[in-house]
Structure formats: structure tokens, C-alpha cells
Amino acid sequence: MQRFSVPAILMVLVFTLIGLSYYNFLDLYVQSVIMFIGINIILSTSLNIVNGYMGEFACGHAAFMAIGAYVSSILNVFLFTKDKVFGLPLLPPELALYFFPLVLLAGALAAALAGGLVAIPSFKTRGDYLAIITIAANFIVTSTIINMNSIGGARGFMGMKKIVYAMEDVIALPWMLIWVMLSTILTVWLIRRYVSSTFGKGIIAINQDEVAAEIMSVNTNKMKLAAFMISSGLAGLAGGLFAHILGYINPGSFGILKSTECLVMVYLGGMGSLSGSVISAILFTLLLEGLRFVIPWINSALHYVHLLPDTYEVSQVWKWVLIPLILVFLMQFRPEGIMGNKELSDIFPKLKKWYKFK
Amino acid sequence: MLESVIQNFFNALQWGSFYSLIALGYTLVYGVLTLINFAHGDIFMVGAYIAFFVSTFIIANMSGLPGWAVMTLTIPLTMILTACVGVTLERIAYRPLRRKGANRLYVVITALMCGLILENGNLALLGASRKSFPPLVDKVIYTVGSISMTNLKIAVIFSAIMVFILLQFIVTKTKIGMAMRAISYDKFAVPLMGIPIDTIIVFTFILGSSMAGLAGLLYSLSYPILDPYMGALIGWKAFIAAVVGGIGDIRGAFLGGFLLGFIEILVVAFFPSTFRDLIAFSILLIILIYKPTGLFGVAKTTKI
């Protein structure tokens, strides 16, 4: 029975969170922080496939997120809501609940196809040239969306909140929280199975030595294509969830800054360490949200000791100065990230008794 | 028709000059360290701000100086101070990581973070109000037929070409340039030959950052509105231009910058301006797919 403790703990966690949200013990802000933790876990673990396990340097992760977000949002709005552009709903809104996973999957598939397109140049190029291709892909995706006026262009796209309300009308549960948690668990499970399978060992072989892997009969092109598609597909899934949580998306929120956040989470956790990615995503999100409350406190403290002129207020902009500073210092003391290519079970071997899949 | 073509040609030359100046800095650092210095675009922004503060300080404290004298004081001061910023970054952020032998990508992430610190630190300290650059030089417009050229445009293009020639001379003809090429060829054998590797790297950063400072000064003279995020997009684009030229190669960076400038001006001339990034990046991607190591890049062979 000991071996089933991880699924049991996860079940308990999921049901506790759902129950607490249902009986309003958690307010909406805490719920949204939990959801963003989930989304960031999906983003960092999926980018870790390409950047950590395969050792490439892809920095256009937000592009696939944007594709997933837009495709799933447009599909949902087109199918289930009354919209200015798309007209009356095709299907009764009650069905939104049952179709929601399928729509998310459609967004993920679209993102995966785009990832496959980006993977094709990676057959020949490695390293920094691939970085450029992915950055350019990010720019291309965002500026394509800006130029599509039918879906809002730079003004953004709305109407996903109606879907969430329609789902809650059918069964009054915090549906977005449930979908985010399920997707997060599915993502981590999938990636763990993938990189420890015989098929997934190929990408680790590519990381070690591409030419040698090719000689040892690893089909490198196929491996790269698979890794890119899985990685970008999961990013698309995260994008779809992100869109439905916020209820509003615009191309500006999927820019290079978002890609940078994903990169930071991967390298903070450690390349090729799944538990590191999960831990760093949780820490990063909590740091982002925690600084919201810390900064006014710093402001009042500094004014109290008269270190600052009275006219100057420490604003929320300092958040984006403090976070990079913290990360730069972390890098100085631990250049390999939090976990550094090890899993939790490598550091604490006794953990292995608690789960089935080694 | 012909006049507008020639007019656009000179506009593209000016626009490409800024890209080239920034791309040269990227390429120098990359060629020596194989490090993508993602903070370089923000060093360009810092250069523009330094130029603003230096020139306003000089105008305020030495009233009565003519514009050209202020310019001659501002240019070296800006370049020196910006070089100090670049060297400081190298000292406190990159060098300890290099000493520890960290993975190259961690250094790249640190560079990204330093860029964010520069951008947002600027925004937090100076506020979001945009600064307008003082006009140092009187605009002189030369008209030939119906083509107008300003003296500033000529200065920008001329300085980009001069910087390129200077860098090419330093890298190919001097001893310190030889040391740079040696480091990019074999990082481990160079210290054994008695070459002070850290000094060379600091010199590289001084060169690259002072070019960025010059670019910032010229940019803010041409488009006199400064804001903290001006360096971000230009930096990314200049880096992509450097890669299309073939990163680590000075001629490549120079030509790549001009290529990107030409593409952008052409797109704006024929399409709505929102299509600029889309078409420019698509063309660059197509170039990269056909020449995976850029226009001047040399394919690296790996021994097994």
C-alpha cells in the first residue's frame, strides 16, 4: 500500500482544494494563485524537455502558449457563446463542460503542429542558431495575431468568461481549478513517463552527443520532432487554461518577456530535472505574488526611517528589479540551479519506497 | 518614383546603421566568449540615457558653448561611461560564473536577468515619463533635386562605417585583436601562452559597450524621445541581424544590420507598418533555413 501513496496524496490534495474553494474558504485571489502555479508548472516542465533534457536553447515558448490560447478560446467562443464576430452559438452552452477538454486538446494540437514546424530547421542547426529561430518564431506569432483584425488584433480577445460561467451553471464547482490541477498532474506524469521510456532516452542521448546518438541508431530527426511537439503542445495546453482563467488575452501578454519567465523557471530548477522544474515554478510564482505585499511594506519601512525623499514612492515596478537581482545572486551561489540535473529521489533515496514507478 | 527609391535607400542606410552598431557589439562578445550577451540592447538604452544626462549637464553648467563643442564633449564621455556599465556587468555577473565553469546557458540567463534589471531599474528610478533629448546640432538639410539629406543622417551612416573599419582593423591587424581571435579559437590553450585572458575579455566588453553607447547617442539625436524599453526590441532585432550575418564575424554583423534595415524600410514602404516585424522576421528565417550558419558563418565540424 505504501507504493500508492503519491497518487493518494495527490487525490487528497485535489479534493481538499476543490472542497475549500467550493465552500469559499479560499477567496478568488488564492485560487488564481494556485491556478497560476499549475500553469507555470506546465510551462516549465514542458520547456524542460527541449532545454533541459535535449540540451537545446529554445526561447520562444510563449509563442506556442499564444497559439494554444487563441485556438482554444476562439473554438470555445465560436461553439458555445453569442459573440459579435462569430454570431450565435452552434451548440447549447450546457455542452461546454463536456467539450472543454476536447477544446483544450485542439489548442494543444495546434500548438504542437506549430512546434513541429519550428523543429524542422532544428534538424540542421543547433545551439544559438536555434535560439534565433525560436525567438523569431515568437515575434512572428505575436505580430501575426496583431495583424488579424477579425479576432481583435492588438486589442485582444474576450468572451472566455462566459464559458466558465456556463460550466458552473451545469454543476456548481470551481471548474477552472479542477481543469488546471488535472492538466498539471497529467503533464508531470506524461513527461516523467516520456523521459524515462526507451523512446525518451533518445533525447538524452542527443543531449550527450548528437553524432554518436545518430551512429547508435537513434533517429535524431524523429526524436527532435517528437520532443518539440510534446513540449509545444503542452505549452499550448497551458495557454488554453491561461486564457480561460483570465477571460481576456492579447498578443502583448505572449511576448518575449513571458518566454523569458519560462526560461528562468527551467534554469532556476536545473536543466533536466523534473522535480526541480516543479519546485522552481512554485517558488517563482509565490515570489511574484509575495512581492506584491512586500513592496508596500518596504516602502513604508524606508519612509519610516527617512531613507527616502518624501516624494518618492517604492512602486510595484521594483518587483521586476528585485526578482532578476535575486536570480542573479542565486546563479552566483548555485550555478547549476536548485536541483541541478538530479531528481528529488536522487537526493533523498528513501523517497523511492513511496511510489511505484521508478 | 526614382526619388522616393533613393530617399528610402538613405533612410534604410540610417536605420541599418543603428542595427549594425548594436550587432557589432553582440558579435564581438559572442566571438570571444561564445556568450549571447542579451543585456546588450539594454546597454544601448543606458547609453542613450547617459548621453541625455551628460549633454544636459554640459548645457546647464557651461552655458554659451556652441552645439558642436557639446557634441565633441558628449561623444567620448558617453562612450566611456557606457563602457563602464558593460564592464561592470561583466565583472559582477559573468566573470564569477565563467570562473566556476558553469554551463554556458546559465550565463545567458544571467545576461537576460541583467537586461531586465537595467530596464526596470531605469523605469523605477526615473519614472515612466519620457525624456526628450536636447537638440545639440542644428539640422542642416541638403537637397539635391528632390532628395533631402540631413547632416545627422550622413553622420550616422558615416560613423557606422568608420566604426566597422576601426573594429576590422583592431581585430585583424593588432596584437590584442589577435588575442581575441585566439580566445575564440581555443579558450584553454590561450592562458598557457601567457595571454591575460581576463584583460582581453574586458577589452572586448569595452569595445562592444562603447559602440552601444555611440549608437544610443546617435539614435537619441535622430529620434529624440527616450523611454526605458527602447533598447529591448532593437536589441533582439540587432541580435537576430548579427546571427543572419553569421555571428562571431564582424563583416557579417555589419551587413546583417544593414540587411535588416533595408528589409524593414522596404516593408514599410509597400505594406501597412504593422506588417514590419512579421515580414522582416519571415525573410530572416528563410535566409537562415537556406544558410544555417548565416551569410558569413563558418560551419563548425565536430570531432567524435
PDB file of N, CA, C and O in Angstrom, chain A residues 50-57 121-133 203-211 213 220 224, chain B residues 30 104-105 243 292-293 302:
ATOM      1  N   VAL A  50      12.829  20.311 -23.969  1.00  0.00           N
ATOM      2  CA  VAL A  50      13.730  20.762 -25.028  1.00  0.00           C
ATOM      3  C   VAL A  50      15.002  21.358 -24.436  1.00  0.00           C
ATOM      4  O   VAL A  50      16.104  21.062 -24.866  1.00  0.00           O
ATOM      5  N   ASN A  51      14.847  22.233 -23.429  1.00  0.00           N
ATOM      6  CA  ASN A  51      16.017  22.959 -22.935  1.00  0.00           C
ATOM      7  C   ASN A  51      16.845  22.158 -21.949  1.00  0.00           C
ATOM      8  O   ASN A  51      18.043  22.363 -21.844  1.00  0.00           O
ATOM      9  N   GLY A  52      16.212  21.297 -21.191  1.00  0.00           N
ATOM     10  CA  GLY A  52      16.962  20.548 -20.208  1.00  0.00           C
ATOM     11  C   GLY A  52      17.390  19.193 -20.719  1.00  0.00           C
ATOM     12  O   GLY A  52      18.571  18.901 -20.827  1.00  0.00           O
ATOM     13  N   TYR A  53      16.408  18.377 -21.072  1.00  0.00           N
ATOM     14  CA  TYR A  53      16.739  17.004 -21.440  1.00  0.00           C
ATOM     15  C   TYR A  53      17.429  16.936 -22.788  1.00  0.00           C
ATOM     16  O   TYR A  53      18.323  16.123 -22.996  1.00  0.00           O
ATOM     17  N   MET A  54      16.992  17.800 -23.741  1.00  0.00           N
ATOM     18  CA  MET A  54      17.605  17.705 -25.065  1.00  0.00           C
ATOM     19  C   MET A  54      18.780  18.662 -25.200  1.00  0.00           C
ATOM     20  O   MET A  54      19.554  18.572 -26.151  1.00  0.00           O
ATOM     21  N   GLY A  55      18.924  19.622 -24.268  1.00  0.00           N
ATOM     22  CA  GLY A  55      20.086  20.488 -24.278  1.00  0.00           C
ATOM     23  C   GLY A  55      20.103  21.526 -25.378  1.00  0.00           C
ATOM     24  O   GLY A  55      21.146  22.063 -25.702  1.00  0.00           O
ATOM     25  N   GLU A  56      18.944  21.796 -25.974  1.00  0.00           N
ATOM     26  CA  GLU A  56      18.883  22.878 -26.953  1.00  0.00           C
ATOM     27  C   GLU A  56      18.655  24.183 -26.200  1.00  0.00           C
ATOM     28  O   GLU A  56      18.525  24.189 -24.978  1.00  0.00           O
ATOM     29  N   PHE A  57      18.586  25.288 -26.953  1.00  0.00           N
ATOM     30  CA  PHE A  57      18.289  26.555 -26.295  1.00  0.00           C
ATOM     31  C   PHE A  57      17.126  27.207 -27.022  1.00  0.00           C
ATOM     32  O   PHE A  57      17.321  28.060 -27.871  1.00  0.00           O
ATOM     33  N   PRO A 121      13.726  23.314 -38.906  1.00  0.00           N
ATOM     34  CA  PRO A 121      15.074  23.884 -39.032  1.00  0.00           C
ATOM     35  C   PRO A 121      16.058  23.316 -38.007  1.00  0.00           C
ATOM     36  O   PRO A 121      17.263  23.352 -38.235  1.00  0.00           O
ATOM     37  N   SER A 122      15.537  22.782 -36.878  1.00  0.00           N
ATOM     38  CA  SER A 122      16.455  22.305 -35.838  1.00  0.00           C
ATOM     39  C   SER A 122      17.134  21.002 -36.233  1.00  0.00           C
ATOM     40  O   SER A 122      18.023  20.540 -35.529  1.00  0.00           O
ATOM     41  N   PHE A 123      16.714  20.392 -37.348  1.00  0.00           N
ATOM     42  CA  PHE A 123      17.411  19.177 -37.776  1.00  0.00           C
ATOM     43  C   PHE A 123      18.852  19.500 -38.156  1.00  0.00           C
ATOM     44  O   PHE A 123      19.756  18.715 -37.932  1.00  0.00           O
ATOM     45  N   LYS A 124      19.036  20.684 -38.764  1.00  0.00           N
ATOM     46  CA  LYS A 124      20.363  21.025 -39.243  1.00  0.00           C
ATOM     47  C   LYS A 124      21.123  21.909 -38.256  1.00  0.00           C
ATOM     48  O   LYS A 124      22.328  21.833 -38.159  1.00  0.00           O
ATOM     49  N   THR A 125      20.386  22.803 -37.558  1.00  0.00           N
ATOM     50  CA  THR A 125      21.079  23.769 -36.714  1.00  0.00           C
ATOM     51  C   THR A 125      20.969  23.370 -35.256  1.00  0.00           C
ATOM     52  O   THR A 125      20.029  22.710 -34.848  1.00  0.00           O
ATOM     53  N   ARG A 126      21.966  23.802 -34.505  1.00  0.00           N
ATOM     54  CA  ARG A 126      21.939  23.547 -33.075  1.00  0.00           C
ATOM     55  C   ARG A 126      22.330  24.825 -32.358  1.00  0.00           C
ATOM     56  O   ARG A 126      22.861  25.739 -32.950  1.00  0.00           O
ATOM     57  N   GLY A 127      22.083  24.835 -31.075  1.00  0.00           N
ATOM     58  CA  GLY A 127      22.623  25.890 -30.229  1.00  0.00           C
ATOM     59  C   GLY A 127      22.031  27.254 -30.534  1.00  0.00           C
ATOM     60  O   GLY A 127      20.828  27.412 -30.583  1.00  0.00           O
ATOM     61  N   ASP A 128      22.880  28.225 -30.767  1.00  0.00           N
ATOM     62  CA  ASP A 128      22.434  29.607 -30.783  1.00  0.00           C
ATOM     63  C   ASP A 128      21.609  29.941 -32.016  1.00  0.00           C
ATOM     64  O   ASP A 128      20.736  30.792 -31.967  1.00  0.00           O
ATOM     65  N   TYR A 129      21.868  29.237 -33.112  1.00  0.00           N
ATOM     66  CA  TYR A 129      21.048  29.495 -34.289  1.00  0.00           C
ATOM     67  C   TYR A 129      19.614  29.049 -34.044  1.00  0.00           C
ATOM     68  O   TYR A 129      18.672  29.686 -34.485  1.00  0.00           O
ATOM     69  N   LEU A 130      19.465  27.981 -33.319  1.00  0.00           N
ATOM     70  CA  LEU A 130      18.111  27.538 -32.977  1.00  0.00           C
ATOM     71  C   LEU A 130      17.450  28.543 -32.043  1.00  0.00           C
ATOM     72  O   LEU A 130      16.248  28.801 -32.148  1.00  0.00           O
ATOM     73  N   ALA A 131      18.239  29.138 -31.156  1.00  0.00           N
ATOM     74  CA  ALA A 131      17.686  30.171 -30.274  1.00  0.00           C
ATOM     75  C   ALA A 131      17.077  31.286 -31.098  1.00  0.00           C
ATOM     76  O   ALA A 131      15.959  31.750 -30.832  1.00  0.00           O
ATOM     77  N   ILE A 132      17.796  31.690 -32.151  1.00  0.00           N
ATOM     78  CA  ILE A 132      17.299  32.751 -33.015  1.00  0.00           C
ATOM     79  C   ILE A 132      16.017  32.351 -33.697  1.00  0.00           C
ATOM     80  O   ILE A 132      15.074  33.130 -33.799  1.00  0.00           O
ATOM     81  N   ILE A 133      15.994  31.103 -34.198  1.00  0.00           N
ATOM     82  CA  ILE A 133      14.800  30.666 -34.928  1.00  0.00           C
ATOM     83  C   ILE A 133      13.593  30.713 -34.000  1.00  0.00           C
ATOM     84  O   ILE A 133      12.506  31.171 -34.388  1.00  0.00           O
ATOM     85  N   ILE A 203      16.288  11.456 -26.479  1.00  0.00           N
ATOM     86  CA  ILE A 203      16.602  12.880 -26.399  1.00  0.00           C
ATOM     87  C   ILE A 203      17.752  13.133 -25.439  1.00  0.00           C
ATOM     88  O   ILE A 203      18.536  14.054 -25.632  1.00  0.00           O
ATOM     89  N   ILE A 204      17.877  12.300 -24.411  1.00  0.00           N
ATOM     90  CA  ILE A 204      19.020  12.458 -23.517  1.00  0.00           C
ATOM     91  C   ILE A 204      20.298  12.087 -24.263  1.00  0.00           C
ATOM     92  O   ILE A 204      21.347  12.713 -24.087  1.00  0.00           O
ATOM     93  N   ALA A 205      20.182  11.091 -25.143  1.00  0.00           N
ATOM     94  CA  ALA A 205      21.341  10.729 -25.974  1.00  0.00           C
ATOM     95  C   ALA A 205      21.739  11.882 -26.877  1.00  0.00           C
ATOM     96  O   ALA A 205      22.936  12.153 -27.054  1.00  0.00           O
ATOM     97  N   ILE A 206      20.737  12.577 -27.437  1.00  0.00           N
ATOM     98  CA  ILE A 206      21.043  13.728 -28.291  1.00  0.00           C
ATOM     99  C   ILE A 206      21.763  14.800 -27.486  1.00  0.00           C
ATOM    100  O   ILE A 206      22.697  15.446 -27.962  1.00  0.00           O
ATOM    101  N   ASN A 207      21.324  14.976 -26.234  1.00  0.00           N
ATOM    102  CA  ASN A 207      21.966  15.968 -25.384  1.00  0.00           C
ATOM    103  C   ASN A 207      23.445  15.625 -25.158  1.00  0.00           C
ATOM    104  O   ASN A 207      24.305  16.494 -25.217  1.00  0.00           O
ATOM    105  N   GLN A 208      23.720  14.344 -24.944  1.00  0.00           N
ATOM    106  CA  GLN A 208      25.106  13.959 -24.673  1.00  0.00           C
ATOM    107  C   GLN A 208      25.981  14.142 -25.913  1.00  0.00           C
ATOM    108  O   GLN A 208      27.008  14.808 -25.844  1.00  0.00           O
ATOM    109  N   ASP A 209      25.547  13.557 -27.012  1.00  0.00           N
ATOM    110  CA  ASP A 209      26.353  13.663 -28.229  1.00  0.00           C
ATOM    111  C   ASP A 209      25.494  13.289 -29.424  1.00  0.00           C
ATOM    112  O   ASP A 209      25.104  12.136 -29.582  1.00  0.00           O
ATOM    113  N   GLU A 210      25.209  14.280 -30.247  1.00  0.00           N
ATOM    114  CA  GLU A 210      24.240  14.031 -31.308  1.00  0.00           C
ATOM    115  C   GLU A 210      24.765  13.051 -32.350  1.00  0.00           C
ATOM    116  O   GLU A 210      24.050  12.151 -32.788  1.00  0.00           O
ATOM    117  N   VAL A 211      26.032  13.256 -32.725  1.00  0.00           N
ATOM    118  CA  VAL A 211      26.587  12.403 -33.780  1.00  0.00           C
ATOM    119  C   VAL A 211      26.659  10.953 -33.317  1.00  0.00           C
ATOM    120  O   VAL A 211      26.290  10.020 -34.041  1.00  0.00           O
ATOM    121  N   ALA A 213      24.838   9.592 -31.058  1.00  0.00           N
ATOM    122  CA  ALA A 213      23.484   9.056 -30.954  1.00  0.00           C
ATOM    123  C   ALA A 213      22.993   8.598 -32.319  1.00  0.00           C
ATOM    124  O   ALA A 213      22.365   7.541 -32.447  1.00  0.00           O
ATOM    125  N   THR A 220      17.657  10.835 -34.874  1.00  0.00           N
ATOM    126  CA  THR A 220      17.671  12.126 -34.180  1.00  0.00           C
ATOM    127  C   THR A 220      16.577  13.064 -34.675  1.00  0.00           C
ATOM    128  O   THR A 220      15.979  13.778 -33.873  1.00  0.00           O
ATOM    129  N   LYS A 224      13.898  14.752 -32.255  1.00  0.00           N
ATOM    130  CA  LYS A 224      13.756  16.198 -32.084  1.00  0.00           C
ATOM    131  C   LYS A 224      12.335  16.634 -32.369  1.00  0.00           C
ATOM    132  O   LYS A 224      11.760  17.446 -31.639  1.00  0.00           O
TER     133      LYS A 224
ATOM    134  N   TYR B  30      30.231  37.727 -28.584  1.00  0.00           N
ATOM    135  CA  TYR B  30      29.971  36.328 -28.918  1.00  0.00           C
ATOM    136  C   TYR B  30      31.216  35.663 -29.484  1.00  0.00           C
ATOM    137  O   TYR B  30      31.537  34.526 -29.139  1.00  0.00           O
ATOM    138  N   ARG B 104      27.157  27.254 -20.197  1.00  0.00           N
ATOM    139  CA  ARG B 104      27.062  28.497 -20.951  1.00  0.00           C
ATOM    140  C   ARG B 104      25.673  29.122 -20.856  1.00  0.00           C
ATOM    141  O   ARG B 104      25.518  30.344 -20.826  1.00  0.00           O
ATOM    142  N   LEU B 105      24.656  28.258 -20.816  1.00  0.00           N
ATOM    143  CA  LEU B 105      23.285  28.776 -20.855  1.00  0.00           C
ATOM    144  C   LEU B 105      22.939  29.509 -19.573  1.00  0.00           C
ATOM    145  O   LEU B 105      22.123  30.425 -19.585  1.00  0.00           O
ATOM    146  N   VAL B 243      23.075  37.347 -36.180  1.00  0.00           N
ATOM    147  CA  VAL B 243      23.109  35.914 -36.456  1.00  0.00           C
ATOM    148  C   VAL B 243      22.921  35.647 -37.937  1.00  0.00           C
ATOM    149  O   VAL B 243      23.570  34.772 -38.511  1.00  0.00           O
ATOM    150  N   PRO B 292      22.259  27.861 -42.836  1.00  0.00           N
ATOM    151  CA  PRO B 292      22.036  27.663 -41.398  1.00  0.00           C
ATOM    152  C   PRO B 292      23.044  28.365 -40.504  1.00  0.00           C
ATOM    153  O   PRO B 292      22.750  28.620 -39.356  1.00  0.00           O
ATOM    154  N   THR B 293      24.229  28.689 -41.013  1.00  0.00           N
ATOM    155  CA  THR B 293      25.198  29.363 -40.151  1.00  0.00           C
ATOM    156  C   THR B 293      25.342  30.833 -40.522  1.00  0.00           C
ATOM    157  O   THR B 293      26.347  31.451 -40.203  1.00  0.00           O
ATOM    158  N   THR B 302      32.429  18.905 -35.838  1.00  0.00           N
ATOM    159  CA  THR B 302      32.672  18.312 -34.525  1.00  0.00           C
ATOM    160  C   THR B 302      33.384  16.990 -34.710  1.00  0.00           C
ATOM    161  O   THR B 302      33.018  16.169 -35.550  1.00  0.00           O
TER     162      THR B 302
END
